[in-house]
Short mmCIF file of C-alpha atoms in Angstrom, two decimals:
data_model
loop_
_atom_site.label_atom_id
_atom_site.label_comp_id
_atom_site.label_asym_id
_atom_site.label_seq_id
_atom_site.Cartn_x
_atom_site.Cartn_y
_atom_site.Cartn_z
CA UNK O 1 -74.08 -67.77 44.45
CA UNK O 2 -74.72 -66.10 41.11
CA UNK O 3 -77.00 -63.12 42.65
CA UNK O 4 -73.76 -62.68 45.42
CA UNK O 5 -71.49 -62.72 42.50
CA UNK O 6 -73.44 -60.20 40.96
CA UNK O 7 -73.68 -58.42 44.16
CA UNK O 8 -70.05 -58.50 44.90
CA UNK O 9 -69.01 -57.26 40.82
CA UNK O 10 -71.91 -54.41 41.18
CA UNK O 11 -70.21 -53.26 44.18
CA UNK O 12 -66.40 -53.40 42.69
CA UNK O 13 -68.09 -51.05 39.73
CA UNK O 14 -70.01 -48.04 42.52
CA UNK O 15 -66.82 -48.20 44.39
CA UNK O 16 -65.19 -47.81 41.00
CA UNK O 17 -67.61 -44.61 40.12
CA UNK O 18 -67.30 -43.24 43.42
CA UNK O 19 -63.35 -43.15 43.46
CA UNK O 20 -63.70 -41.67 40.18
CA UNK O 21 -66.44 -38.86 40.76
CA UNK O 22 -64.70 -38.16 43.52
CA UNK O 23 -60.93 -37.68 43.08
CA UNK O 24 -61.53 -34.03 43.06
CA UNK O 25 -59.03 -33.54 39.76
CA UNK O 26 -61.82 -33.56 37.54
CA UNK O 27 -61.15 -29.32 37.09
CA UNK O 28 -58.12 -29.91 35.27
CA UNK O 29 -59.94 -31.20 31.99
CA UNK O 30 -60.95 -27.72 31.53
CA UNK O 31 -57.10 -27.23 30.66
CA UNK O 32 -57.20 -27.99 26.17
CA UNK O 33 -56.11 -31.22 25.75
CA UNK O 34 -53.55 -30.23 23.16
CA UNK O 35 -51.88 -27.35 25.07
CA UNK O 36 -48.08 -26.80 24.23
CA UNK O 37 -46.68 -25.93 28.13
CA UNK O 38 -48.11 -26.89 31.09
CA UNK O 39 -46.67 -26.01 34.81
CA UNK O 40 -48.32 -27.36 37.83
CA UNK O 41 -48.11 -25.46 40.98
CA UNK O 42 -48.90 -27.41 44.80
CA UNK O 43 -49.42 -24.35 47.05
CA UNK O 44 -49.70 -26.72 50.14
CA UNK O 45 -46.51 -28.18 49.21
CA UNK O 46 -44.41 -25.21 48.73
CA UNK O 47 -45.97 -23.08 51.63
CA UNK O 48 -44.42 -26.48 54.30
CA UNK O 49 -40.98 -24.56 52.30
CA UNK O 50 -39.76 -21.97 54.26
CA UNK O 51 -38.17 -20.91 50.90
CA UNK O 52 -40.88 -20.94 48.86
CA UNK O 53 -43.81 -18.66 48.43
CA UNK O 54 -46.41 -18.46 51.76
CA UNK O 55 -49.45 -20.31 50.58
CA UNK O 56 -51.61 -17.59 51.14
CA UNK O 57 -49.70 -15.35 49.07
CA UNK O 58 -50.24 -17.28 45.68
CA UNK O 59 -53.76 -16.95 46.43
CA UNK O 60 -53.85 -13.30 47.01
CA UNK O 61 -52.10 -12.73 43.51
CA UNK O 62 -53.80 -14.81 41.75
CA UNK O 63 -57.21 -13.34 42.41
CA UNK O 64 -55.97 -9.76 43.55
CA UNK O 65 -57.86 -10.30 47.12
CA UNK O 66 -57.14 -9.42 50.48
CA UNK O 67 -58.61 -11.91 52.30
CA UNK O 68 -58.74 -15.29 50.61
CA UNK O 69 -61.26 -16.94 53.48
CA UNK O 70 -64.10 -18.16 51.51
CA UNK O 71 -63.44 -16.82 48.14
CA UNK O 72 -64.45 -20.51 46.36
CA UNK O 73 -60.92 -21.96 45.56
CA UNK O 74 -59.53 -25.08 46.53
CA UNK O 75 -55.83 -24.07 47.10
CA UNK O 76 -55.36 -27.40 48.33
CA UNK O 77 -55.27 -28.89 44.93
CA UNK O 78 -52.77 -27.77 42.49
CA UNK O 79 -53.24 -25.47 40.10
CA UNK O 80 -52.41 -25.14 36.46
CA UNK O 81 -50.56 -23.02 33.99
CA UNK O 82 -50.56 -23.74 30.27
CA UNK O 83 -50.09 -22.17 26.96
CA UNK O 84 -52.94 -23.36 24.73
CA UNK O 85 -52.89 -24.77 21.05
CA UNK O 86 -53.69 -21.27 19.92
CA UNK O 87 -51.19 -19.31 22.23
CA UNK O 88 -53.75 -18.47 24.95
CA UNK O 89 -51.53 -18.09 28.21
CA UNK O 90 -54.10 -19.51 31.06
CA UNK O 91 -54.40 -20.84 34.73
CA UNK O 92 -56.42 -23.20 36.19
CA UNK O 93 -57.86 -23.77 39.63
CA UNK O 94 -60.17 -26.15 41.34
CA UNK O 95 -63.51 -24.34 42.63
CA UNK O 96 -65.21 -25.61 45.88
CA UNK O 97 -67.63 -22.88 46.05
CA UNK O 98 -68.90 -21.62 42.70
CA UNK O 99 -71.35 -19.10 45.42
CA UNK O 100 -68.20 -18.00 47.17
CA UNK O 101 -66.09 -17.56 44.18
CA UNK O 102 -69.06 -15.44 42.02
CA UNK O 103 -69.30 -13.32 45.36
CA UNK O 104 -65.45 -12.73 45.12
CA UNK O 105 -65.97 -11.51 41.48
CA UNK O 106 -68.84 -9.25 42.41
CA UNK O 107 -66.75 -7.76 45.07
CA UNK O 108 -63.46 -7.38 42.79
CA UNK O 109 -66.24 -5.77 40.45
CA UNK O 110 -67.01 -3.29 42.81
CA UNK O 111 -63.69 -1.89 43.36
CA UNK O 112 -62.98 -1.80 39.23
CA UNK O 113 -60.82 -4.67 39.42
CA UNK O 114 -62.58 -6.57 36.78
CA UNK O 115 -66.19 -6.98 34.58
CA UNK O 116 -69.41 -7.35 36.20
CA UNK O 117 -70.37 -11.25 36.32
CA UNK O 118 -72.11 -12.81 33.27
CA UNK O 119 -73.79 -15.89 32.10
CA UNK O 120 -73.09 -17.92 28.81
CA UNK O 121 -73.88 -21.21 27.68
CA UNK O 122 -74.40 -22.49 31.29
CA UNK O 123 -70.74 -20.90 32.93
CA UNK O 124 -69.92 -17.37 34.52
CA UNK O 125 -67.61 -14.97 33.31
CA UNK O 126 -65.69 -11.79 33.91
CA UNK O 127 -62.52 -10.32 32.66
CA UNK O 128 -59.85 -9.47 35.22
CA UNK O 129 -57.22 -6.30 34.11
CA UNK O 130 -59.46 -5.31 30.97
CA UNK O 131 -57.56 -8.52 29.05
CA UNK O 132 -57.68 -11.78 31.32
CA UNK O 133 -60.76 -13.82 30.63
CA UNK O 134 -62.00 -15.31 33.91
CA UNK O 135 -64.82 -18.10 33.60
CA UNK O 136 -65.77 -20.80 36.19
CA UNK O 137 -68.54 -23.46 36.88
CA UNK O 138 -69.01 -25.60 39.64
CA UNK O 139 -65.97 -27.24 39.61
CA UNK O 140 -63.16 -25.36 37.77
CA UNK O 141 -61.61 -21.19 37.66
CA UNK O 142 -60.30 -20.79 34.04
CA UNK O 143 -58.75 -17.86 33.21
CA UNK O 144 -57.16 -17.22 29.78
CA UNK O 145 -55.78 -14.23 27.79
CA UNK O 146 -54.85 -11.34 26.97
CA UNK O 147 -57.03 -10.60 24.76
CA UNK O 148 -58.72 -6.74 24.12
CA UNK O 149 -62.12 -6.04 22.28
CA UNK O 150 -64.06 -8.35 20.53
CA UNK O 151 -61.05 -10.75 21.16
CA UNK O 152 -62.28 -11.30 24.48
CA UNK O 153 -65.93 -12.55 23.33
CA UNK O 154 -64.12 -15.73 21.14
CA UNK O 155 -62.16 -16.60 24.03
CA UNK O 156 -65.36 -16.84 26.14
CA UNK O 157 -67.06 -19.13 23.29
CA UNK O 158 -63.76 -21.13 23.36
CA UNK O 159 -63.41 -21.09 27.38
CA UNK O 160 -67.22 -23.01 27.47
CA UNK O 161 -65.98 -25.08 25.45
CA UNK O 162 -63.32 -26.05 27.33
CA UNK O 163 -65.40 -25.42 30.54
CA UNK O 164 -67.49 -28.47 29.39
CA UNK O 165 -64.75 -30.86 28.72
CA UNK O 166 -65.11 -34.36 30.69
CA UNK O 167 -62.15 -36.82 30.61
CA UNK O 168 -62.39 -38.39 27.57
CA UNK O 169 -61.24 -34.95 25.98
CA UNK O 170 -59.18 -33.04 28.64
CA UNK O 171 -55.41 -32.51 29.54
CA UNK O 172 -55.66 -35.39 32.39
CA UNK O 173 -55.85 -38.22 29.01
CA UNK O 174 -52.91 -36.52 27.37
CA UNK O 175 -49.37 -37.67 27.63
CA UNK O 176 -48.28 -34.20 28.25
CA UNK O 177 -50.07 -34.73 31.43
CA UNK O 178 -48.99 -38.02 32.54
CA UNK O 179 -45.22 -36.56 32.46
CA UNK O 180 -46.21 -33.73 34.58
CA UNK O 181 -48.14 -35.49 37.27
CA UNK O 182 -45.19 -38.33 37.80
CA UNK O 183 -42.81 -35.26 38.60
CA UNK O 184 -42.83 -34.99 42.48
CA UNK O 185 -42.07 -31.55 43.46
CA UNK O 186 -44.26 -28.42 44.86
CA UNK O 187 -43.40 -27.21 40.92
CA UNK O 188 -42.70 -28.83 37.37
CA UNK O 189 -43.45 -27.86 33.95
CA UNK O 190 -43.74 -30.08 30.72
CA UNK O 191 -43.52 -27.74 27.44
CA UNK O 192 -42.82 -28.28 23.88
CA UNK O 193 -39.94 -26.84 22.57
CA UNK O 194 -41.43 -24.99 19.87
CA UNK O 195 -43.19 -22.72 23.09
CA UNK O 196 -40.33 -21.26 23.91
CA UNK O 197 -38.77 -18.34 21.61
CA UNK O 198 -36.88 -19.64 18.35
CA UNK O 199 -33.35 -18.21 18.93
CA UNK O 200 -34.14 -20.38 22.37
CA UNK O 201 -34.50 -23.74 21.59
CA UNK O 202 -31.25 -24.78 20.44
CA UNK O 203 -29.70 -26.42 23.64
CA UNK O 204 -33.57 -28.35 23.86
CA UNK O 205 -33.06 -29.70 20.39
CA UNK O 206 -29.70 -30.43 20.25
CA UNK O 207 -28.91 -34.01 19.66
CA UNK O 208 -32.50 -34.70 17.82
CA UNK O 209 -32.88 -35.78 14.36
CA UNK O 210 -32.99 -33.34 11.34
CA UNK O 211 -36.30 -34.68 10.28
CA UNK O 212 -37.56 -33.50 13.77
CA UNK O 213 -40.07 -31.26 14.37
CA UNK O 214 -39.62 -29.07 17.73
CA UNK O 215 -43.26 -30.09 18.76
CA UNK O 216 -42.08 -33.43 18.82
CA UNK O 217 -39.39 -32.36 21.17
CA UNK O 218 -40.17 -32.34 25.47
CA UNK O 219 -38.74 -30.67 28.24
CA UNK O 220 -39.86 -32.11 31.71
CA UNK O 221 -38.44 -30.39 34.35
CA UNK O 222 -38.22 -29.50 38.43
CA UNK O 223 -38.73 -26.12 39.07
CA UNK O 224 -37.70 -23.67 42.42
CA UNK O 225 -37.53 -20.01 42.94
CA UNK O 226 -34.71 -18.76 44.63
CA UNK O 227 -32.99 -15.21 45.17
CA UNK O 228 -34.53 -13.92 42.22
CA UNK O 229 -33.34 -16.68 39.87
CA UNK O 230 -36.03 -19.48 38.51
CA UNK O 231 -34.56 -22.46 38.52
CA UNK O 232 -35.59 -25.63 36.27
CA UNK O 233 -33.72 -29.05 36.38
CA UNK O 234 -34.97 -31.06 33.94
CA UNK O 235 -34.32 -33.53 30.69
CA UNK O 236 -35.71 -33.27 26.69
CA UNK O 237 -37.32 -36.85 25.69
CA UNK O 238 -39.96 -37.39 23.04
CA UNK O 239 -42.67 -39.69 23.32
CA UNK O 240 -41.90 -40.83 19.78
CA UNK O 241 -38.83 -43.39 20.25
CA UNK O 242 -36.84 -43.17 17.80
CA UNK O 243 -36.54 -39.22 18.54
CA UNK O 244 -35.84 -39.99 22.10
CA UNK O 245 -33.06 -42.13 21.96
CA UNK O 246 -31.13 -39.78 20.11
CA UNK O 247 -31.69 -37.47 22.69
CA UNK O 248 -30.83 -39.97 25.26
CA UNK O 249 -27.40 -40.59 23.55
CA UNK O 250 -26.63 -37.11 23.29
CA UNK O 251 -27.20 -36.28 26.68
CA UNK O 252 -24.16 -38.99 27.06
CA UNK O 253 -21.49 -36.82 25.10
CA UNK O 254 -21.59 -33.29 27.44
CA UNK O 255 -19.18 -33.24 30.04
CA UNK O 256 -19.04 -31.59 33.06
CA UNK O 257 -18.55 -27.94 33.16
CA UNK O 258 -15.86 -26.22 34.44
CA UNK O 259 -17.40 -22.70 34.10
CA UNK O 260 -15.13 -20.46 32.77
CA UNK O 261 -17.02 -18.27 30.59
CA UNK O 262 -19.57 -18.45 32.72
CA UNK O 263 -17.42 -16.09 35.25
CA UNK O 264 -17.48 -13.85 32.00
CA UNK O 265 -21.13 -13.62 31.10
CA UNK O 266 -22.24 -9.73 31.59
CA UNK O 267 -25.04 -9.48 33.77
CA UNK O 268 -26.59 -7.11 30.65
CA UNK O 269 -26.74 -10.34 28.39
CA UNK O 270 -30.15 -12.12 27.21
CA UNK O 271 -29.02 -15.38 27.23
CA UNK O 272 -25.93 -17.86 27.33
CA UNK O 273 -25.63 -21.59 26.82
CA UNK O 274 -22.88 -23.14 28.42
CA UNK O 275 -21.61 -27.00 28.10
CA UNK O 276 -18.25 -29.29 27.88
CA UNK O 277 -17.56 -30.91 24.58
CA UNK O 278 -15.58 -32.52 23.12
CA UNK O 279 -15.96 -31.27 19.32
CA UNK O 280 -15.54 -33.99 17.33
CA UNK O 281 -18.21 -35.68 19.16
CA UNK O 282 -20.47 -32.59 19.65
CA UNK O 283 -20.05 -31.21 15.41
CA UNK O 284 -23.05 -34.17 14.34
CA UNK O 285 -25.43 -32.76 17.07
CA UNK O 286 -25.05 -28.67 15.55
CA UNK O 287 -25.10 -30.04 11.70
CA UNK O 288 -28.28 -31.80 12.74
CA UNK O 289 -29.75 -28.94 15.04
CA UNK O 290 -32.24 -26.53 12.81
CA UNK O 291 -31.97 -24.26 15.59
CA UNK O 292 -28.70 -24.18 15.63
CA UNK O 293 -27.97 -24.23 11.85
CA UNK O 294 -29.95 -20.99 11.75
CA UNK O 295 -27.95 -19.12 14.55
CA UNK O 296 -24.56 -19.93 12.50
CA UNK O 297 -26.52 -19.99 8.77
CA UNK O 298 -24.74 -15.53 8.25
CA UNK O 299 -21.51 -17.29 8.79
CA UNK O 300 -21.23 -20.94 8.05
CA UNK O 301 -21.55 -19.80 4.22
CA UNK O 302 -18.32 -17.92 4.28
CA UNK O 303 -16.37 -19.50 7.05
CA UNK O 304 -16.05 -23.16 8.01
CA UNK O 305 -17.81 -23.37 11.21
CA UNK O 306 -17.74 -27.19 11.47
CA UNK O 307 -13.54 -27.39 11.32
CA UNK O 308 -13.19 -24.92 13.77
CA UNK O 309 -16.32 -26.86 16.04
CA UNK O 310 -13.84 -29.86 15.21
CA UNK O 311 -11.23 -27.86 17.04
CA UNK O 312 -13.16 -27.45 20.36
CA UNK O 313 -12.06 -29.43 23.41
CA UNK O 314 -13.46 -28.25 26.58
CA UNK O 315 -15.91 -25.52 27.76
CA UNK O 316 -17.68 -23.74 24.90
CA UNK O 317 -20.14 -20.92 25.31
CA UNK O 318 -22.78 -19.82 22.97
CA UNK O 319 -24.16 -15.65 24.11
CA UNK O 320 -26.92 -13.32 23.01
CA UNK O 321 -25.78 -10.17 24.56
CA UNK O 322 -28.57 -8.70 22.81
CA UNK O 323 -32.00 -9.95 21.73
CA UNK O 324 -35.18 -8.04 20.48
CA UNK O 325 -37.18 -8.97 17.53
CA UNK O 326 -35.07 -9.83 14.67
CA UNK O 327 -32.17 -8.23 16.08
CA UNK O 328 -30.03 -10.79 17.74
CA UNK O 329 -26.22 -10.16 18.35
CA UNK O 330 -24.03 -12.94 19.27
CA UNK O 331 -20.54 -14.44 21.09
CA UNK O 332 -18.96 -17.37 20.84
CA UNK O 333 -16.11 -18.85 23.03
CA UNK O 334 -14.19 -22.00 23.49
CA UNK O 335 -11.15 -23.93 24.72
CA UNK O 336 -9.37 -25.39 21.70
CA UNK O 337 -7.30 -28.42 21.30
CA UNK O 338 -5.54 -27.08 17.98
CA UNK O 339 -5.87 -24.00 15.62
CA UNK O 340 -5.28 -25.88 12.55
CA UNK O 341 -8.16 -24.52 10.61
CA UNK O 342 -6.14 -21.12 11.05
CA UNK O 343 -4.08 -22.26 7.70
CA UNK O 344 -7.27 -22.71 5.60
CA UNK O 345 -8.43 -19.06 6.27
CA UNK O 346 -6.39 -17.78 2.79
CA UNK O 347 -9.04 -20.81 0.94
CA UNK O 348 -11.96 -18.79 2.60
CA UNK O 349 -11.49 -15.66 1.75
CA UNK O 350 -10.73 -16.51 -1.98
CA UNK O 351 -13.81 -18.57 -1.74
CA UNK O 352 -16.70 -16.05 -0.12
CA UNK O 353 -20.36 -15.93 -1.67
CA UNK O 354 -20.74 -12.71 -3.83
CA UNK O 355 -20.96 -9.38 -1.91
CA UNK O 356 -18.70 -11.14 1.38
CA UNK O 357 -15.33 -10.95 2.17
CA UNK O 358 -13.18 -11.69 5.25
CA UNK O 359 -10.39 -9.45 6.07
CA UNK O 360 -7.75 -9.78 8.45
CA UNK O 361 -7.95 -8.48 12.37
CA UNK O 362 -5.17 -8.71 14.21
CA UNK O 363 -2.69 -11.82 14.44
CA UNK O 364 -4.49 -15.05 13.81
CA UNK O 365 -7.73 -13.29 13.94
CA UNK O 366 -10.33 -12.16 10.76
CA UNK O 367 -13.50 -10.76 10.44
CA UNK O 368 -15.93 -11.43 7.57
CA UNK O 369 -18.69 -9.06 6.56
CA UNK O 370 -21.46 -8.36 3.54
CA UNK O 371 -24.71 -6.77 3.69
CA UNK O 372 -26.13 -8.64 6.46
CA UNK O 373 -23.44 -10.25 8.72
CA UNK O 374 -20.25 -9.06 10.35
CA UNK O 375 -18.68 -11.91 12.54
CA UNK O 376 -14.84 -11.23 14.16
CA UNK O 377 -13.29 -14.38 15.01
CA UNK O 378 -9.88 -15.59 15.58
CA UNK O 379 -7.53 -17.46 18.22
CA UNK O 380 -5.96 -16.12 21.70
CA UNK O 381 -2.63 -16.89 22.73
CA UNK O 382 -3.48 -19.25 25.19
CA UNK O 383 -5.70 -21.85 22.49
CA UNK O 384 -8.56 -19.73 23.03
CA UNK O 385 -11.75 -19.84 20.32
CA UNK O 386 -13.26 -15.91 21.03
CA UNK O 387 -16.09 -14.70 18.24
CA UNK O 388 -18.58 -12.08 18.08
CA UNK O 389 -21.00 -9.62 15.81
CA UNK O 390 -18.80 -6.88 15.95
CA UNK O 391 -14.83 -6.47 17.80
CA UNK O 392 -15.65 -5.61 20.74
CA UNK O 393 -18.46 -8.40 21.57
CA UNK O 394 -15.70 -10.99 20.53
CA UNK O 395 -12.76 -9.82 22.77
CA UNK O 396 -15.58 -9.16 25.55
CA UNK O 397 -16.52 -13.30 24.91
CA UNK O 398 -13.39 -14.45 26.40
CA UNK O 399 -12.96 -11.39 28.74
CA UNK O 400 -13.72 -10.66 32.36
CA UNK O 401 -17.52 -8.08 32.10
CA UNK O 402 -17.46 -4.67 34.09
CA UNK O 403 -20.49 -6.19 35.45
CA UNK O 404 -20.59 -10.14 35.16
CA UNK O 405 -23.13 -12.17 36.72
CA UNK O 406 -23.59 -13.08 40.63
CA UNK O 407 -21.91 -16.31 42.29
CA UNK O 408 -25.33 -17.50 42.93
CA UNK O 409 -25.92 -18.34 38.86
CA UNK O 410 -22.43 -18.80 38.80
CA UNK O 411 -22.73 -22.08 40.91
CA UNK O 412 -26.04 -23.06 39.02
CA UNK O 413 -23.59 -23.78 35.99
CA UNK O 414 -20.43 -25.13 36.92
CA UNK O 415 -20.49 -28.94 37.13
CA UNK O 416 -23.74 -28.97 35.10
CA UNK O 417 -23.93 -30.80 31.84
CA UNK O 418 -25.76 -28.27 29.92
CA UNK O 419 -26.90 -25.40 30.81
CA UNK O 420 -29.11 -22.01 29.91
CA UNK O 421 -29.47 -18.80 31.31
CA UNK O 422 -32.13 -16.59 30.17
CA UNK O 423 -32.37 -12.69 31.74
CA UNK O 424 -35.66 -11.67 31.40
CA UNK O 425 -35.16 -8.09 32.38
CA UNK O 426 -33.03 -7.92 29.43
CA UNK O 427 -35.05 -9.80 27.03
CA UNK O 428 -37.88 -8.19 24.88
CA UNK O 429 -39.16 -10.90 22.72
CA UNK O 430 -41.29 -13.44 25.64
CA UNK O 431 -43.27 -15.96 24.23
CA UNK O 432 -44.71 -19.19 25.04
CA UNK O 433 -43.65 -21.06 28.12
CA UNK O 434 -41.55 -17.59 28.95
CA UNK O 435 -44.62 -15.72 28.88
CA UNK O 436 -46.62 -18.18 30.97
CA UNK O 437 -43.36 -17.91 33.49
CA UNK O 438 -43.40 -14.25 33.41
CA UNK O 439 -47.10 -13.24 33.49
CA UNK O 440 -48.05 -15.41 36.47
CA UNK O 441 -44.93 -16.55 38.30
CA UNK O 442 -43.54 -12.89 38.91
CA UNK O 443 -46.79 -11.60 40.92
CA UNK O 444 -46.58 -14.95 42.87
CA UNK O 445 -42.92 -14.48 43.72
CA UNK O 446 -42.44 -10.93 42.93
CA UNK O 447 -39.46 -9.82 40.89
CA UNK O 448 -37.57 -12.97 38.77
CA UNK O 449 -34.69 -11.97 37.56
CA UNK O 450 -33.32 -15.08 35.62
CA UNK O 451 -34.25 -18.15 34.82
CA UNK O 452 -31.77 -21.33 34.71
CA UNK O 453 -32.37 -24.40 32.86
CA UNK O 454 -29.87 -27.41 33.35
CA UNK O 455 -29.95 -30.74 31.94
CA UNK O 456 -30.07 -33.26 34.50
#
């Protein structure tokens, strides 16, 4: 009985092994463990979508080929997009032909499309477009990059590394990963919020504790392409708790949205944020927001931005009609419940910081100005809150744009909760989780226009 016993347990333990060595998503340890973003693509998946991309199309970008018979990638496992510790946009894709795939590489080498194939500690590499670090073993396609010059030898030392990871020390034991592989759709990202560019990450940290750091801070999301427009429909948590329950009981105080200044956004505009408040409940989350604190820090000095947030019942719009660098210009609008704070402009203006002053507009409307900032602001006859960097930006923030944007993002914000819409042929500055969006998801699905977060 013992030797049977013995026989039975030693069996339980190969099956074990085999399972393991054999679940074919060993590759995706080559992905850094600590990466910031990570997006997960199932080409079977979305190619059984008529409205997603054909399958065989993700694989012909990705590898610039013509014919993707036999080129040494398993397209039927997902692959991987990530941003890495160090800011290293890469992809990752399961190799069943390491042969196949080295023969691909010779023949892209051939027609200039990348390096000749070599060998370093143990792994092959090449470099794809003069900056995209391609290395690959047996079981895993890593590319990384950009990177130019001597640049380009580093990442190679830092792709074996990563080449040679087994699962005690890749993505699949990290949390980040865990998230992303319980979200059931052909796409999903998990990112950090401090990937994403800083004059971004407001709506994402919104609600959050001051103390909180904006690594600490998740997005999880579903993603689909449609029409141009990337859409993500997701939620912010943290996997510390007391961070995430604030974010859970925020979530609670947004309201439906009934999308009026959304009709108004000009299609020319970086970015708007868009939500239903009411402001008495919604002032705590922006005096706790760093983000936001830092959008409103030329202004809050001279005006009192949290009485007239205290004011705000109903749709309220936050836009970046332009964005590059450190030049960001900026709208605000909102539905009011009362213009009270109207009677405690004289108290400002007597009270600006040195070098400031606010001067009156037009009826019950100011603008301030010093060396830095100019911000018009003031109150429409119909209990309308309209703002902007300069007078024509705030009467345009609660008027109808020459060219405003289509019905089809129109729809992806009314009734949402929260909302974002980013235009990247507007925007300049990509980083992060924008860059990993735009550098591979564009040749996948040619030209994205816009991309559309909304809180679930």
């Amino acid at each position: 009985m013992k030797n049977l016993k013995s026989i039975i347990v030693g069996c339980f333990v190969l099956t074990a092994v085999l399972v393991s060595s054999c679940s074919g998503d060993d590759y995706v340890n080559v992905i850094p463990r600590e990466s910031t973003a990570l997006i997960s693509v199932d080409a079977d998946k979305m190619s059984s979508d008529s409205k997603m991309a054909d399958k065989g199309n993700v694989i012909k970008s990705l590898l610039q080929v013509d014919d993707i018979k036999d080129c040494g990638i398993d397209f039927s496992k997902k692959f991987y997009m990530f941003e890495s510790p160090e800011g290293d946009l890469g992809i990752c894709a399961k190799v069943n032909d390491d042969d196949d795939l080295e023969t691909t590489f010779k023949h892209l080498a051939r027609k200039g499309k990348c390096t000749s194939v070599v060998k370093r500690r143990g792994f092959k590499f090449t470099v794809l477009k003069n900056s995209w670090v391609a290395g690959f073993s047996g079981k895993a396609l890593l590319i990384m990059g950009p990177a130019v010059g001597p640049a380009q030898m580093e990442l190679q030392q830092k792709m074996s590394r990563y080449l040679d990871e087994d699962e005690d020390d890749g993505v699949k034991g990290s949390p980040m990963y865990d998230r992303l592989d319980s979200i059931n759709t052909p796409m999903a990202m998990v990112a950090q919020a401090q990937s994403l560019p800083e004059k971004f990450i407001a709506p994402f940290t919104l609600g959050a504790p001051k103390d909180a750091d904006a690594s600490q801070i998740i997005i999880a999301a579903e993603m689909t392409v449609d029409k141009g427009c990337l859409k993500f429909n997701g939620e912010t948590f943290s996997f510390n708790k007391r961070i995430d329950d604030a974010l859970k009981k925020a979530a609670k105080i947004y309201r439906p949205i009934k999308g009026k200044y959304a009709r108004l956004l000009p299609m020319s505009s970086v970015a708007g944020m868009f939500m239903n408040v009411d402001g008495k409940q919604f002032l705590p989350l922006m005096q706790n927001d760093k983000a936001m604190v830092a959008l409103l820090a030329g202004v809050n000095q001279a005006i009192d931005m949290d009485n007239i947030l205290r004011s705000v019942n109903g749709d309220l719009a936050i836009v970046f009609p332009e964005y590059s660098g450190n030049k960001m210009s900026m709208t605000m609008s909102a539905q009011l419940a009362n213009s009270n704070w109207l009677s405690d402009v004289d108290y400002w203006k007597q009270s600006c910081p040195a070098g400031g002053k606010i001067l009156n507009w037009r009826k019950n409307a100011y603008y301030y100005t010093d060396s830095k900032t100019t911000y018009y602001f003031g109150v429409s006859p119909d209990m309308q809150y309209y703002s902007g960097s300069s007078a024509a930006l705030a009467d345009h923030s609660i008027q109808l744009a020459q060219q405003p944007i289509g019905n089809n993002l129109v729809d992806q914000i009314v009734g949402k909760k929260l909302v974002m819409v980013i235009s990247l042929g507007s925007m300049k500055d990509k980083k992060g989780a924008l860059s990993v969006i735009t550098t591979f998801m564009q040749p996948i699905f040619g030209k994205v226009n816009s991309i559309v977060y909304s809180l679930k």
